[in-house]
mmCIF file of C-alpha atoms in Angstrom:
data_model
loop_
_atom_site.group_PDB
_atom_site.id
_atom_site.type_symbol
_atom_site.label_atom_id
_atom_site.label_comp_id
_atom_site.label_asym_id
_atom_site.label_seq_id
_atom_site.Cartn_x
_atom_site.Cartn_y
_atom_site.Cartn_z
ATOM 1 C CA MET A 1 141.681 123.511 23.062
ATOM 2 C CA PRO A 2 137.875 123.950 22.891
ATOM 3 C CA ARG A 3 136.021 121.053 21.389
ATOM 4 C CA SER A 4 134.331 123.359 18.874
ATOM 5 C CA THR A 5 137.656 123.929 17.075
ATOM 6 C CA LEU A 6 138.069 120.190 16.546
ATOM 7 C CA SER A 7 134.602 119.058 15.486
ATOM 8 C CA PRO A 8 132.283 119.787 12.569
ATOM 9 C CA PRO A 9 129.390 122.211 13.075
ATOM 10 C CA TYR A 10 126.448 120.774 14.974
ATOM 11 C CA PRO A 11 122.810 121.124 13.819
ATOM 12 C CA ARG A 12 121.847 124.092 15.982
ATOM 13 C CA GLU A 13 118.303 124.302 14.620
ATOM 14 C CA SER A 14 117.577 120.738 15.745
ATOM 15 C CA ILE A 15 118.213 121.617 19.403
ATOM 16 C CA THR A 16 115.915 123.473 21.802
ATOM 17 C CA GLY A 17 117.440 125.101 24.861
ATOM 18 C CA LEU A 18 115.703 124.966 28.251
ATOM 19 C CA VAL A 19 116.457 127.279 31.168
ATOM 20 C CA LEU A 20 115.425 125.577 34.410
ATOM 21 C CA ALA A 21 113.908 128.226 36.683
ATOM 22 C CA GLY A 22 111.190 126.211 38.378
ATOM 23 C CA GLY A 23 112.771 125.456 41.751
ATOM 24 C CA MET A 24 111.992 126.807 45.209
ATOM 25 C CA ALA A 25 115.455 128.372 45.823
ATOM 26 C CA ARG A 26 115.531 127.627 49.541
ATOM 27 C CA ARG A 27 119.165 128.749 49.897
ATOM 28 C CA MET A 28 118.249 132.138 48.425
ATOM 29 C CA GLY A 29 115.500 132.646 50.987
ATOM 30 C CA GLY A 30 112.809 131.412 48.618
ATOM 31 C CA GLU A 31 113.428 134.169 46.060
ATOM 32 C CA ASP A 32 112.885 133.323 42.412
ATOM 33 C CA LYS A 33 116.566 132.838 41.545
ATOM 34 C CA GLY A 34 116.229 133.576 37.872
ATOM 35 C CA LEU A 35 114.922 137.043 38.704
ATOM 36 C CA VAL A 36 117.474 137.889 41.401
ATOM 37 C CA GLU A 37 119.575 140.822 40.254
ATOM 38 C CA LEU A 38 123.148 140.002 39.310
ATOM 39 C CA ALA A 39 125.474 142.701 37.982
ATOM 40 C CA GLY A 40 122.495 144.979 37.414
ATOM 41 C CA ARG A 41 120.343 142.461 35.523
ATOM 42 C CA PRO A 42 118.080 139.534 36.441
ATOM 43 C CA MET A 43 120.246 136.418 36.591
ATOM 44 C CA VAL A 44 118.232 134.635 33.894
ATOM 45 C CA GLU A 45 119.303 137.279 31.369
ATOM 46 C CA HIS A 46 122.945 136.235 31.684
ATOM 47 C CA VAL A 47 121.961 132.609 31.101
ATOM 48 C CA LEU A 48 119.741 133.452 28.130
ATOM 49 C CA ASP A 49 122.506 135.528 26.541
ATOM 50 C CA ALA A 50 124.849 132.528 26.685
ATOM 51 C CA LEU A 51 122.293 129.941 25.545
ATOM 52 C CA ARG A 52 120.417 131.690 22.706
ATOM 53 C CA PRO A 53 123.274 131.666 20.154
ATOM 54 C CA GLN A 54 123.836 127.944 20.712
ATOM 55 C CA VAL A 55 120.326 126.615 19.972
ATOM 56 C CA GLY A 56 117.512 126.948 17.484
ATOM 57 C CA ALA A 57 114.800 127.784 20.025
ATOM 58 C CA VAL A 58 114.567 128.512 23.761
ATOM 59 C CA LEU A 59 112.070 127.533 26.447
ATOM 60 C CA VAL A 60 111.941 128.593 30.090
ATOM 61 C CA ASN A 61 110.686 126.256 32.804
ATOM 62 C CA ALA A 62 109.123 128.313 35.614
ATOM 63 C CA ASN A 63 106.413 127.777 38.199
ATOM 64 C CA ARG A 64 105.936 131.382 39.338
ATOM 65 C CA ASN A 65 106.322 134.882 37.907
ATOM 66 C CA LEU A 66 105.348 133.451 34.535
ATOM 67 C CA ASP A 67 104.541 136.882 33.135
ATOM 68 C CA ARG A 68 108.023 138.201 33.900
ATOM 69 C CA TYR A 69 109.698 135.233 32.239
ATOM 70 C CA SER A 70 107.340 135.494 29.253
ATOM 71 C CA ALA A 71 108.538 139.061 28.708
ATOM 72 C CA TYR A 72 111.811 137.653 27.360
ATOM 73 C CA GLY A 73 109.953 136.411 24.301
ATOM 74 C CA HIS A 74 110.340 132.671 24.809
ATOM 75 C CA PRO A 75 107.624 130.142 25.686
ATOM 76 C CA VAL A 76 107.354 129.521 29.423
ATOM 77 C CA ILE A 77 106.545 125.963 30.467
ATOM 78 C CA ALA A 78 105.368 125.174 34.000
ATOM 79 C CA ASP A 79 105.778 121.736 35.549
ATOM 80 C CA THR A 80 102.959 119.434 34.535
ATOM 81 C CA LEU A 81 103.534 117.479 37.761
ATOM 82 C CA GLU A 82 102.593 119.230 40.989
ATOM 83 C CA GLY A 83 104.683 119.692 44.098
ATOM 84 C CA TYR A 84 108.064 121.057 42.965
ATOM 85 C CA MET A 85 109.403 117.631 42.080
ATOM 86 C CA GLY A 86 112.826 118.818 40.983
ATOM 87 C CA PRO A 87 114.537 119.529 37.667
ATOM 88 C CA LEU A 88 113.430 116.303 35.998
ATOM 89 C CA ALA A 89 109.830 117.498 36.213
ATOM 90 C CA GLY A 90 110.788 120.623 34.310
ATOM 91 C CA VAL A 91 112.697 118.570 31.760
ATOM 92 C CA LEU A 92 109.696 116.323 31.175
ATOM 93 C CA SER A 93 107.349 119.289 30.731
ATOM 94 C CA ALA A 94 109.698 120.747 28.124
ATOM 95 C CA LEU A 95 110.128 117.431 26.295
ATOM 96 C CA GLN A 96 106.359 117.291 25.906
ATOM 97 C CA HIS A 97 106.462 120.595 24.011
ATOM 98 C CA VAL A 98 109.616 120.492 21.891
ATOM 99 C CA ALA A 99 109.454 120.080 18.137
ATOM 100 C CA THR A 100 113.198 119.460 17.776
ATOM 101 C CA GLU A 101 115.192 116.252 17.983
ATOM 102 C CA PHE A 102 117.182 117.353 21.030
ATOM 103 C CA LEU A 103 116.696 119.352 24.229
ATOM 104 C CA VAL A 104 119.582 120.911 26.157
ATOM 105 C CA THR A 105 119.127 122.125 29.730
ATOM 106 C CA VAL A 106 120.889 124.702 31.888
ATOM 107 C CA PRO A 107 119.959 126.079 35.324
ATOM 108 C CA CYS A 108 118.940 129.709 35.801
ATOM 109 C CA ASP A 109 121.618 130.256 38.471
ATOM 110 C CA ALA A 110 124.665 129.513 36.284
ATOM 111 C CA PRO A 111 125.534 132.853 34.639
ATOM 112 C CA LEU A 112 128.915 131.729 33.253
ATOM 113 C CA VAL A 113 127.691 129.052 30.812
ATOM 114 C CA ALA A 114 130.378 128.028 28.303
ATOM 115 C CA ARG A 115 129.815 129.347 24.788
ATOM 116 C CA ASP A 116 130.434 125.866 23.368
ATOM 117 C CA LEU A 117 128.336 123.935 25.895
ATOM 118 C CA VAL A 118 125.843 122.632 23.337
ATOM 119 C CA ASP A 119 128.512 121.813 20.763
ATOM 120 C CA ARG A 120 130.407 119.558 23.167
ATOM 121 C CA LEU A 121 127.309 117.885 24.586
ATOM 122 C CA TYR A 122 125.940 117.166 21.107
ATOM 123 C CA HIS A 123 129.136 115.606 19.809
ATOM 124 C CA ALA A 124 129.537 113.504 22.975
ATOM 125 C CA CYS A 125 125.982 112.192 22.584
ATOM 126 C CA ILE A 126 126.370 111.382 18.889
ATOM 127 C CA ALA A 127 129.801 109.783 19.268
ATOM 128 C CA ALA A 128 128.470 107.371 21.909
ATOM 129 C CA ASP A 129 125.064 106.848 20.271
ATOM 130 C CA ALA A 130 123.663 107.742 23.685
ATOM 131 C CA ASP A 131 120.206 108.722 24.905
ATOM 132 C CA LEU A 132 121.654 111.775 26.572
ATOM 133 C CA ALA A 133 124.919 113.532 27.333
ATOM 134 C CA VAL A 134 125.823 115.109 30.658
ATOM 135 C CA ALA A 135 128.576 117.614 31.346
ATOM 136 C CA THR A 136 131.338 116.824 33.821
ATOM 137 C CA ASP A 137 133.831 119.115 35.517
ATOM 138 C CA GLY A 138 136.541 116.453 35.267
ATOM 139 C CA GLN A 139 135.658 114.953 38.658
ATOM 140 C CA ARG A 140 131.885 114.591 38.770
ATOM 141 C CA GLN A 141 128.820 114.877 36.607
ATOM 142 C CA GLN A 142 126.873 118.138 36.552
ATOM 143 C CA PRO A 143 123.444 116.617 35.978
ATOM 144 C CA VAL A 144 121.401 119.714 35.110
ATOM 145 C CA PHE A 145 123.720 120.475 32.183
ATOM 146 C CA LEU A 146 122.206 117.930 29.824
ATOM 147 C CA LEU A 147 121.500 117.236 26.193
ATOM 148 C CA LEU A 148 118.704 114.715 25.681
ATOM 149 C CA ARG A 149 117.059 113.114 22.690
ATOM 150 C CA ALA A 150 113.387 114.077 22.635
ATOM 151 C CA GLY A 151 112.545 110.389 22.359
ATOM 152 C CA VAL A 152 113.446 109.767 26.018
ATOM 153 C CA ALA A 153 110.229 111.498 27.140
ATOM 154 C CA PRO A 154 108.227 108.263 27.699
ATOM 155 C CA ALA A 155 111.026 106.730 29.786
ATOM 156 C CA LEU A 156 111.290 109.881 31.902
ATOM 157 C CA ALA A 157 107.520 110.050 32.365
ATOM 158 C CA ALA A 158 107.505 106.429 33.531
ATOM 159 C CA TYR A 159 110.355 107.073 35.955
ATOM 160 C CA LEU A 160 108.676 110.097 37.528
ATOM 161 C CA GLY A 161 105.280 108.395 37.496
ATOM 162 C CA GLY A 162 106.805 105.526 39.459
ATOM 163 C CA GLY A 163 107.980 107.877 42.189
ATOM 164 C CA GLY A 164 111.542 108.423 40.947
ATOM 165 C CA ARG A 165 113.117 111.787 41.615
ATOM 166 C CA LYS A 166 116.926 111.481 41.564
ATOM 167 C CA ILE A 167 118.638 112.322 38.317
ATOM 168 C CA ASP A 168 121.545 109.933 38.823
ATOM 169 C CA THR A 169 119.140 107.036 39.414
ATOM 170 C CA TRP A 170 117.354 107.793 36.144
ATOM 171 C CA PHE A 171 120.708 108.001 34.392
ATOM 172 C CA GLY A 172 121.278 104.406 35.460
ATOM 173 C CA GLN A 173 118.388 103.401 33.199
ATOM 174 C CA MET A 174 119.655 105.281 30.146
ATOM 175 C CA ARG A 175 122.609 105.229 27.749
ATOM 176 C CA VAL A 176 124.629 108.180 29.017
ATOM 177 C CA ALA A 177 127.625 109.929 27.476
ATOM 178 C CA GLU A 178 129.841 112.424 29.283
ATOM 179 C CA ALA A 179 131.260 115.670 27.914
ATOM 180 C CA ASP A 180 134.398 116.882 29.684
ATOM 181 C CA PHE A 181 134.413 120.545 30.700
ATOM 182 C CA SER A 182 137.376 120.393 33.055
ATOM 183 C CA ASP A 183 138.835 123.292 31.053
ATOM 184 C CA GLU A 184 135.638 125.351 31.580
ATOM 185 C CA PRO A 185 134.865 124.923 35.302
ATOM 186 C CA ASP A 186 133.186 128.323 35.554
ATOM 187 C CA THR A 187 130.273 126.915 33.575
ATOM 188 C CA PHE A 188 129.142 125.173 36.751
ATOM 189 C CA VAL A 189 129.398 128.131 39.140
ATOM 190 C CA ASN A 190 126.008 128.404 40.834
ATOM 191 C CA VAL A 191 124.792 131.587 42.504
ATOM 192 C CA ASN A 192 123.087 130.007 45.500
ATOM 193 C CA ASP A 193 123.620 132.503 48.298
ATOM 194 C CA PRO A 194 124.166 136.245 48.824
ATOM 195 C CA ASP A 195 127.955 135.933 49.145
ATOM 196 C CA GLU A 196 128.247 134.083 45.838
ATOM 197 C CA ARG A 197 125.918 136.606 44.262
ATOM 198 C CA GLN A 198 128.189 139.468 45.305
ATOM 199 C CA ARG A 199 131.354 137.708 44.139
ATOM 200 C CA ILE A 200 130.045 136.683 40.722
ATOM 201 C CA GLY A 201 128.302 140.015 40.226
ATOM 202 C CA ALA A 202 131.554 141.876 40.812
ATOM 203 C CA ARG A 203 133.314 139.581 38.351
ATOM 204 C CA LEU A 204 130.710 140.151 35.645
ATOM 205 C CA LEU A 205 130.888 143.907 36.095
ATOM 206 C CA SER A 206 134.671 143.845 35.801
ATOM 207 C CA THR A 207 134.618 141.811 32.577
ATOM 208 C CA PRO A 208 131.778 143.152 30.415
ATOM 209 C CA GLY A 209 130.864 141.536 27.114
ATOM 210 C CA PRO A 210 131.237 137.896 26.013
ATOM 211 C CA ARG A 211 133.710 135.845 28.002
#
């Protein structure tokens, strides 16, 4: 049974959503993954459709094609650290701009995001009085599906400033809660290559509308 049927409403307006689209996408031949067409639409549109109803505001982290991402009507935040330093750099840039208490992150190549992703992450974080909550598929953490308190920004800046890059290493310095999505494994399907793009695109076309 989905967590959202068991828990009280969460404060949607106190959470900003972040779509991470700032990577180099080496496995997609260097294409900007968020703008790769999937089922007739840029992939980021599928992610935005799933995320918007769950949060009070949306940001996009991108380091190229900023004008195309801006056309979706949400602020676009580039990495403040140079050199494509990974998703944590995008998270830090967003944390430096949010006006809400929480930030939730999703990657631009995950078009099947659960409709209760934010609900479950929020309640896991609050129940454990944690700094952040990370989604798991029942076997392992999915570290770019995160809900963080905005107050972790100084700790993240210090970690990156000290040369840290790995998300799991940074997690070791924080109070981390886990939210179980073993019943929603499709949330973590990544479109990372042409074959996966064809398979997921066909699935989306065969099941139009909200999942």
